[in-house]
Tab-separated table of C-alpha atoms and ligand atoms in Angstrom:
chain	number	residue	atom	x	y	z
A	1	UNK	CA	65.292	-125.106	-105.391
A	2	UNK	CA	64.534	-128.161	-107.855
A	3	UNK	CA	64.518	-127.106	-111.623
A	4	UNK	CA	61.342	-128.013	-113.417
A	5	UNK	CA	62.923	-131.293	-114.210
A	6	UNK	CA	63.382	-132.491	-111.359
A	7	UNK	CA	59.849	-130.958	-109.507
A	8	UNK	CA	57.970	-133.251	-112.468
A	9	UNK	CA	59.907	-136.333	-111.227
A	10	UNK	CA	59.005	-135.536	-107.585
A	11	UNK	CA	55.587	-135.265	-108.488
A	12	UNK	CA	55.084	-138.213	-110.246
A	13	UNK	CA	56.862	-140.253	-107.964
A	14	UNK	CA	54.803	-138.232	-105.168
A	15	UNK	CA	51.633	-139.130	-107.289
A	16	UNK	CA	52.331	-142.712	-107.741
A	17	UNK	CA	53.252	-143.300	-103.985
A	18	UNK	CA	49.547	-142.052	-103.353
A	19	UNK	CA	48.284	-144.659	-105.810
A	20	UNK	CA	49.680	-147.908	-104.778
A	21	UNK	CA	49.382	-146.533	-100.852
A	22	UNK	CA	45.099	-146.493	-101.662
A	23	UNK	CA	45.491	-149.315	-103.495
A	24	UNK	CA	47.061	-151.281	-100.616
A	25	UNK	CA	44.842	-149.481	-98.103
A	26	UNK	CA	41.358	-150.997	-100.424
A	27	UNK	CA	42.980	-154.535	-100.234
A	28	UNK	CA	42.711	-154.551	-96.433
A	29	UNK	CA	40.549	-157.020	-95.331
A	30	UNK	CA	39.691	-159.955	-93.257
A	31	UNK	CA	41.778	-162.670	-94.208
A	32	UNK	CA	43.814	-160.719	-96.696
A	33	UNK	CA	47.503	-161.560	-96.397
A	34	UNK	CA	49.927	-158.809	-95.697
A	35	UNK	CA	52.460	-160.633	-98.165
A	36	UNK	CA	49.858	-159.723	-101.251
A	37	UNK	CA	49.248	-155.955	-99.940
A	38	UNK	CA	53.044	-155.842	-100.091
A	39	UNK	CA	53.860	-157.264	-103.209
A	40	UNK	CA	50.354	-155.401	-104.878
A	41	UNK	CA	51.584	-151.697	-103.649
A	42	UNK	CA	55.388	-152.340	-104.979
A	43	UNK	CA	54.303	-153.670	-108.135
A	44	UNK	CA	52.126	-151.133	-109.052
A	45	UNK	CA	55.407	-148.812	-107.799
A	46	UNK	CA	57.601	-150.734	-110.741
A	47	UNK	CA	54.956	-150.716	-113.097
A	48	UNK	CA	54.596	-147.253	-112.906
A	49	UNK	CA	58.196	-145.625	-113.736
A	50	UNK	CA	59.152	-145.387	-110.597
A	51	UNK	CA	61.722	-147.507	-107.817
A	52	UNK	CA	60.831	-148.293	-104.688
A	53	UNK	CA	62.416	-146.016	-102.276
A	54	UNK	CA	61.700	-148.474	-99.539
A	55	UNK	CA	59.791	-151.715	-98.818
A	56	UNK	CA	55.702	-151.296	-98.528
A	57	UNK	CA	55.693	-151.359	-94.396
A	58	UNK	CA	52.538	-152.980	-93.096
A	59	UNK	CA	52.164	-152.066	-89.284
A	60	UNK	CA	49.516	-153.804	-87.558
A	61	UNK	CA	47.731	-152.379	-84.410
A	62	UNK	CA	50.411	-151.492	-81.631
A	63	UNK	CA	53.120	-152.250	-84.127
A	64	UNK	CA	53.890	-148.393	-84.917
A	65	UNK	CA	56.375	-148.968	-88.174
A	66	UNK	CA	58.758	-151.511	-89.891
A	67	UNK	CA	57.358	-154.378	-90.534
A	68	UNK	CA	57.242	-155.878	-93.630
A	69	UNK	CA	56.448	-159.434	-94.997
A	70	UNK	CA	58.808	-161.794	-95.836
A	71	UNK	CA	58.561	-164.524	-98.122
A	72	UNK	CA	56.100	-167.405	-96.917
A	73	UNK	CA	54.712	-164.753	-93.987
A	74	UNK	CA	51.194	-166.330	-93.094
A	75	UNK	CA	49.591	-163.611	-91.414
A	76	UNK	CA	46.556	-162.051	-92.412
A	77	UNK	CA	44.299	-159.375	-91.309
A	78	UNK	CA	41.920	-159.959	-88.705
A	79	UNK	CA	38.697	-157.788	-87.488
A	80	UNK	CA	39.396	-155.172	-85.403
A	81	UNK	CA	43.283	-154.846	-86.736
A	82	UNK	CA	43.861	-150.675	-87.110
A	83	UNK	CA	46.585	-151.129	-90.327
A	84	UNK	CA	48.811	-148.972	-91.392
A	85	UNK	CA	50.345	-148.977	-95.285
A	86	UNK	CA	53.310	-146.826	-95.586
A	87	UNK	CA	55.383	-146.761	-98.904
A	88	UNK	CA	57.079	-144.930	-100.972
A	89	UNK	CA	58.235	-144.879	-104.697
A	90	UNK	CA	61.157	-142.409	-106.302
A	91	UNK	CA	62.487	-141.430	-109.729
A	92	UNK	CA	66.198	-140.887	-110.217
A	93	UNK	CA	65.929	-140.420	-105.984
A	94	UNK	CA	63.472	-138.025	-105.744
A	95	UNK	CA	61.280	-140.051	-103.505
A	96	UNK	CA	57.141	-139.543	-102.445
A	97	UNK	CA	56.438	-140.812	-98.931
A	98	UNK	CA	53.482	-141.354	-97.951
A	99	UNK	CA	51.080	-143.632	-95.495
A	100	UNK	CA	47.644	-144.187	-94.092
A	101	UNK	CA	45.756	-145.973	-91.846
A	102	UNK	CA	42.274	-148.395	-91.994
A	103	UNK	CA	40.289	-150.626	-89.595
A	104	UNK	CA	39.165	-153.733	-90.604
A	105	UNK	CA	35.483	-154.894	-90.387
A	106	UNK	CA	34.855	-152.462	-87.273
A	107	UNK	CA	34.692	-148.485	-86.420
A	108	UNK	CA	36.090	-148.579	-83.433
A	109	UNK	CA	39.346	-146.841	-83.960
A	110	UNK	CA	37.621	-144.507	-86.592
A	111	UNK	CA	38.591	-141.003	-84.140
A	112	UNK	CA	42.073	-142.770	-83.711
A	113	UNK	CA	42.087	-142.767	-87.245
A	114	UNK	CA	40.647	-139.343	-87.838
A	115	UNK	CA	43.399	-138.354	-85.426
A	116	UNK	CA	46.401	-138.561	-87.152
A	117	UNK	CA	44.955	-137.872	-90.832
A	118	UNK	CA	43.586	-134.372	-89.471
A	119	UNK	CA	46.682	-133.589	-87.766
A	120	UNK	CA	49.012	-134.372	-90.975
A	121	UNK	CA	45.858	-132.354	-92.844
A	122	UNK	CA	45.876	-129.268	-89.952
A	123	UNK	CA	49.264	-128.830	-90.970
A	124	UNK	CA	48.917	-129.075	-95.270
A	125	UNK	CA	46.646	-125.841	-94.666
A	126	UNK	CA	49.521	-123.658	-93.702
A	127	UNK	CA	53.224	-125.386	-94.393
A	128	UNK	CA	55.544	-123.466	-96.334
A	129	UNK	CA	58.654	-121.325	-96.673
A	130	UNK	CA	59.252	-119.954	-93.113
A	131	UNK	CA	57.114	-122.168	-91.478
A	132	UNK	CA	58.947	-122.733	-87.789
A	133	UNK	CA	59.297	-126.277	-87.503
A	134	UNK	CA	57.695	-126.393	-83.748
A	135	UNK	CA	54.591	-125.087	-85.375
A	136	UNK	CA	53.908	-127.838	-87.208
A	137	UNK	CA	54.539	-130.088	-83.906
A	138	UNK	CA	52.312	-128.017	-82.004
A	139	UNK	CA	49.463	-127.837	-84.574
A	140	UNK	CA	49.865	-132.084	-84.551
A	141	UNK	CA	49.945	-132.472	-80.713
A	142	UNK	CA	47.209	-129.913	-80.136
A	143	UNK	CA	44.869	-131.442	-82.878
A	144	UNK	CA	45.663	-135.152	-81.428
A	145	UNK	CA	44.993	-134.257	-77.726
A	146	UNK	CA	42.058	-132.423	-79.091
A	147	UNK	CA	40.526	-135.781	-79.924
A	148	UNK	CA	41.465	-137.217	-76.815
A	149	UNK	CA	44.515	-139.264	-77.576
A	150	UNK	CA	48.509	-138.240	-77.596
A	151	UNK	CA	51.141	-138.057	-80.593
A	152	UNK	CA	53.791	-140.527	-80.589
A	153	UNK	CA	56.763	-138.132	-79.779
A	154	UNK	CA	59.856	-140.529	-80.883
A	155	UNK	CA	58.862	-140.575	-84.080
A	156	UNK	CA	58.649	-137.855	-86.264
A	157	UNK	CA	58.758	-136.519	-89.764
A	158	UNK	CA	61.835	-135.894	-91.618
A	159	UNK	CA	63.408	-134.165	-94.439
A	160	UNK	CA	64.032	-135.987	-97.312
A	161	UNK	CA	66.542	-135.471	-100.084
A	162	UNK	CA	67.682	-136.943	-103.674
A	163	UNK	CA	68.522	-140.596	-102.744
A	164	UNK	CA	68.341	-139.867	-98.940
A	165	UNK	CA	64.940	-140.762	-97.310
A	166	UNK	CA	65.931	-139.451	-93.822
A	167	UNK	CA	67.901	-136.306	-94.654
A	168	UNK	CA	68.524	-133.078	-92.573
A	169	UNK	CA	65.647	-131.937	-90.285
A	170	UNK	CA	63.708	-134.050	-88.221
A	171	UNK	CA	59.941	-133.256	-88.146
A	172	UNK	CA	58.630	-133.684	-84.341
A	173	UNK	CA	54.908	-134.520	-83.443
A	174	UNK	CA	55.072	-132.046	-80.549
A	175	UNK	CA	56.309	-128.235	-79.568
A	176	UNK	CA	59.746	-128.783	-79.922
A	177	UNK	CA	60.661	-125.419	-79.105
A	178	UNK	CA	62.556	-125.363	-82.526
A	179	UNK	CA	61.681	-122.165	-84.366
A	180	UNK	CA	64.026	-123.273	-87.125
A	181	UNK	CA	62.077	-122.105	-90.559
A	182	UNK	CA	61.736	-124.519	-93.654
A	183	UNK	CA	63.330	-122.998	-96.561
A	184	UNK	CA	62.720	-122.803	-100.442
A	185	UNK	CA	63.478	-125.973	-102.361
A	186	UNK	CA	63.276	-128.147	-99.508
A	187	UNK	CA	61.285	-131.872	-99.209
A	188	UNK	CA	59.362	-132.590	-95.900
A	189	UNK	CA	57.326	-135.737	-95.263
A	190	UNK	CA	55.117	-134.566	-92.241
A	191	UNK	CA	54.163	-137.861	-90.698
A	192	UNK	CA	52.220	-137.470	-87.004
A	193	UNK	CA	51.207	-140.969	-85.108
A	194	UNK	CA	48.576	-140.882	-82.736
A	195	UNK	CA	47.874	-143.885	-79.772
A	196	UNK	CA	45.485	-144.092	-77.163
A	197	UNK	CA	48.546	-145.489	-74.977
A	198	UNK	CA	51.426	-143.955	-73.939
A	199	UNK	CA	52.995	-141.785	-77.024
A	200	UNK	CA	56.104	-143.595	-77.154
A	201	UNK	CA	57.618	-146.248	-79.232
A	202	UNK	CA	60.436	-149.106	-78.530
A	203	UNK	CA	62.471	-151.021	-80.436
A	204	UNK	CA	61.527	-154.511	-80.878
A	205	UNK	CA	63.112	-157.461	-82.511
A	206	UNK	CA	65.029	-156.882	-86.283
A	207	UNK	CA	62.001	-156.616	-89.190
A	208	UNK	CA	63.017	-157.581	-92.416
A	209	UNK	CA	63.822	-153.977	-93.736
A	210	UNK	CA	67.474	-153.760	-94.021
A	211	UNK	CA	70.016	-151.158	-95.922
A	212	UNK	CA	73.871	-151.159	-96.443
A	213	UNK	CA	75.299	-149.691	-93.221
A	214	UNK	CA	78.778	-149.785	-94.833
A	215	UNK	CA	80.361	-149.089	-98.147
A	216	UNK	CA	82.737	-151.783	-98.096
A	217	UNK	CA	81.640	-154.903	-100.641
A	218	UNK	CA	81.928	-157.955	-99.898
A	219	UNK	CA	84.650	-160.338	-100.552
A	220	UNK	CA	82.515	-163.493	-101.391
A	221	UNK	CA	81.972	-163.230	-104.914
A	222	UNK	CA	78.627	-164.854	-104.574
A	223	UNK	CA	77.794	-161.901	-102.580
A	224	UNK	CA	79.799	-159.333	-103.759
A	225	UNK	CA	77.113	-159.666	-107.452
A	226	UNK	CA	74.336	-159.721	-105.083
A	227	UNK	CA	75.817	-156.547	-103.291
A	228	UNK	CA	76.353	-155.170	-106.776
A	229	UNK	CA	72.660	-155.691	-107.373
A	230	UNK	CA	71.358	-154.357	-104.220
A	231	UNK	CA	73.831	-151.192	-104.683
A	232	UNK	CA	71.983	-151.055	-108.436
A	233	UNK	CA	68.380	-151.492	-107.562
A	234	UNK	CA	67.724	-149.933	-104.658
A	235	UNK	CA	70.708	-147.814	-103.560
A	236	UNK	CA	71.190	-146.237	-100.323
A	237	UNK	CA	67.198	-146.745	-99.623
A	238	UNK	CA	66.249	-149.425	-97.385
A	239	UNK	CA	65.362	-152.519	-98.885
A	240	UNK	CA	64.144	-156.453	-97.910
A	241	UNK	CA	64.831	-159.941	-99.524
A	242	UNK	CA	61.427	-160.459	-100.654
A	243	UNK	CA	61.940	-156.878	-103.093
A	244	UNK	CA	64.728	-158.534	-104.467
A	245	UNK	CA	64.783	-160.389	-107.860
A	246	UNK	CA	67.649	-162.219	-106.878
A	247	UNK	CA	67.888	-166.289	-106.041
A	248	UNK	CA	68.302	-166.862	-102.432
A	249	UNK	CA	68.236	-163.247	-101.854
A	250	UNK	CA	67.229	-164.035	-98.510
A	251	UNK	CA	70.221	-166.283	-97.497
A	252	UNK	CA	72.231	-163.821	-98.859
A	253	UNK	CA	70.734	-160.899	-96.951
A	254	UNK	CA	71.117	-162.215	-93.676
A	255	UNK	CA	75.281	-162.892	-94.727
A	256	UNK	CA	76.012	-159.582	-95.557
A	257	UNK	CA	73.741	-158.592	-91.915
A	258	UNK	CA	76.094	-160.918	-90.166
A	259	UNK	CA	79.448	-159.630	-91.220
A	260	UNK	CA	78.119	-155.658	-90.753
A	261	UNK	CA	78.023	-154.895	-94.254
A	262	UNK	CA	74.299	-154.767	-94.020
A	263	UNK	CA	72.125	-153.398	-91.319
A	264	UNK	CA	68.695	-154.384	-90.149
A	265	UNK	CA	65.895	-151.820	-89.109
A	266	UNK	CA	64.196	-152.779	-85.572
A	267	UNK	CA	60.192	-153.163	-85.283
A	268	UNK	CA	58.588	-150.380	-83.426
A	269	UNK	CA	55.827	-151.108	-80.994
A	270	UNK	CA	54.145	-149.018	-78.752
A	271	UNK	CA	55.434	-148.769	-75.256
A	272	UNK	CA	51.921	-149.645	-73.557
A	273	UNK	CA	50.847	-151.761	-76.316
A	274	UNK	CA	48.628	-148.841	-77.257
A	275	UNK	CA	46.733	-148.965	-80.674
A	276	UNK	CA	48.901	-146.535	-83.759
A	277	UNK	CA	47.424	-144.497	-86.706
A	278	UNK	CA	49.747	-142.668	-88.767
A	279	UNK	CA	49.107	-140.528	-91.911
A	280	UNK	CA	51.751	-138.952	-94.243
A	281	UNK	CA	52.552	-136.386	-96.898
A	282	UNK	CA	55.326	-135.719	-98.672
A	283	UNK	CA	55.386	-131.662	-100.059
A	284	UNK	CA	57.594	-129.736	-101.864
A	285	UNK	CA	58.214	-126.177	-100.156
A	286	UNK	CA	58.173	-124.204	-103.080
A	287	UNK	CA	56.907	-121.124	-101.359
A	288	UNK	CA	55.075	-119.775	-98.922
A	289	UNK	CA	52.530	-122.348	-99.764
A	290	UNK	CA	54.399	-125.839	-100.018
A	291	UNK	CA	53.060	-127.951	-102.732
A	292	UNK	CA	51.499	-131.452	-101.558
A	293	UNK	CA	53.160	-134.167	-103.740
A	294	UNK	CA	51.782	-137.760	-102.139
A	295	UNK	CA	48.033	-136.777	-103.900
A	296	UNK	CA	46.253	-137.486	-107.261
B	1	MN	MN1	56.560	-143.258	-94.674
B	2	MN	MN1	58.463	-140.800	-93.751
C-alpha cells in the first residue's frame, strides 16, 4: 500500500495528467500542428510540479500509439482525423496515465469514440481489490463488440509502478482467461482501443520516443553529460529530443540509438489500416473500490 504521502503525489500527478490531456484534446483542430499540442500538454505538465513520465503521444487515425512530433514536424490536423492525446506526468515516479480520443470537424467516428471511453468507463464502475484481471478484458471486449467494432487485443493496459511505467501485470482488452486478482496498493492504467478493422496492431518504422535500453554511459564525453542529463530529467521513462533542453539533443539522441545505449519505440498502426480510439485511466486500488486518479 502507498502511505498518505505518496497517494497525494499520485493524485496530483494523476490530476494534472487529466489537465494537460483536455487541454491538448481542446487544441485539436483543423490546421492545428501536432508539434504545439505536444509542446502545450508537456508544458502545462512542468508548470505544474510534475515531470513528464513520457512524451505527449499524438496518434492520428490508424496510427494506434507512439508517435510524437519532432522538432520542425509540419503536420497538422486535417477533417475527419480521429486523434488520440495520450500523456502522462509523475512526481518523485509516481506517474498518472492517461489518454483520449477526438474527431476533427466531423461525427463520423463519434460511436468509435464512444467505444473505447465506455469500455475504459464499464470497467471504473467495478475495479478494485480482487477484481480478476480477465474481467476487466471481458467487460472491454463485450462493451466494444456491443457497439459493433472489436478491441485491439495486442495492446493492453499495464501496471505501473514508482519510476516504472510498464511494471508487472499486463491489462488485456479481451477474456484472457487470467483470473489473477488485483491486490491492495497496486497502480493499473486500464487502457482499451477499439477499430473498426481488424483488432490488431504492427510495428511500423522507429517514432521518436526513445529510453535508455542499457545502463552503460557513454564514453564520449559530449554524450556521456547529455546521458547524465537524460538519466536526471527523465529517468528510466521514455523520453524524445524535442523534451529535451539540451543543444543538439537530437544529434545526440540518435548517437547514443546507434551504439545501443539508447533504444527507440516502434509506431503502431493498425493491421488493416482500421481507424483507433483509445481512452485511459490510471487508479489506485485502494480497496474494493479502486480510486480513479487521471480526473479533476
Ligand atoms: Mn497512456
Ligand atoms: Mn498506459
Amino acid at each position: 500500500m502507498l502511505n498518505s504521502e505518496q497517494l497525494e503525489k499520485l493524485r496530483k500527478a494523476g490530476r494534472v495528467s487529466a489537465e494537460a490531456r483536455d487541454l491538448g484534446l481542446s487544441m485539436v483542430a483543423k490546421g492545428v500542428r501536432y508539434f504545439d499540442v505536444a509542446e502545450e500538454v508537456e508544458a502545462y505538465i512542468r508548470k505544474n510540479g510534475c515531470k513528464l513520465a513520457f512524451p505527449c503521444n499524438i496518434s492520428v487515425n490508424d496510427i494506434a500509439a507512439h508517435y510524437t512530433p519532432s522538432v520542425g514536424d509540419k503536420l497538422a490536423f486535417e477533417v475527419g482525423d480521429v486523434v488520440k492525446v495520450d500523456c502522462g506526468a509523475h512526481i518523485d515516479g509516481f506517474v498518472g496515465d492517461t489518454a483520449g480520443t477526438v474527431e476533427v470537424g466531423t461525427n463520423r467516428f463519434s460511436a468509435l469514440i464512444d467505444a473505447a471511453r465506455n469500455a475504459r468507463d464499464s470497467v471504473m464502475e467495478f475495479i478494485g481489490e480482487g477484481t480478476e484481471i480477465n474481467q476487466i478484458g471481458k467487460v472491454v471486449e463485450m462493451t466494444i463488440n456491443s457497439m459493433g467494432y472489436k478491441p485491439v487485443k495486442n495492446l493492453t493496459g499495464h501496471q505501473i509502478k514508482p519510476y516504472n511505467l510498464h511494471a508487472g501485470l499486463s491489462i488485456p482488452n479481451y477474456d484472457d482467461g487470467n483470473t489473477d486478482p488485483l491486490e491492495a496498493g497496486m497502480i493499473i492504467a486500464c487502457e482499451p482501443f477499439a477499430t473498426n478493422g481488424e483488432g490488431l496492431i504492427t510495428s511500423g518504422r522507429p517514432g521518436n520516443i526513445c529510453r535508455i535500453a542499457r545502463d552503460r554511459p557513454p564514453t564520449e564525453p559530449a554524450l556521456r553529460e547529455f546521458y547524465d542529463y537524460i538519466m536526471e530529467e527523465f529517468s528510466t521513462f521514455p523520453f524524445c529530443a524535442r523534451s529535451c533542453d539540451w543543444p543538439k539533443a537530437n544529434l545526440l539522441l540518435n548517437k547514443l540509438v546507434r551504439q545501443g545505449i539508447a533504444s527507440s519505440y516502434a509506431i503502431l498502426k493498425e493491421v488493416k489500416g482500421g481507424c483507433v480510439t483509445q481512452w485511459e485511466h490510471t487508479v489506485y486500488v485502494g480497496g474494493p473500490r479502486a480510486e480513479i486518479m487521471t480526473t479533476y
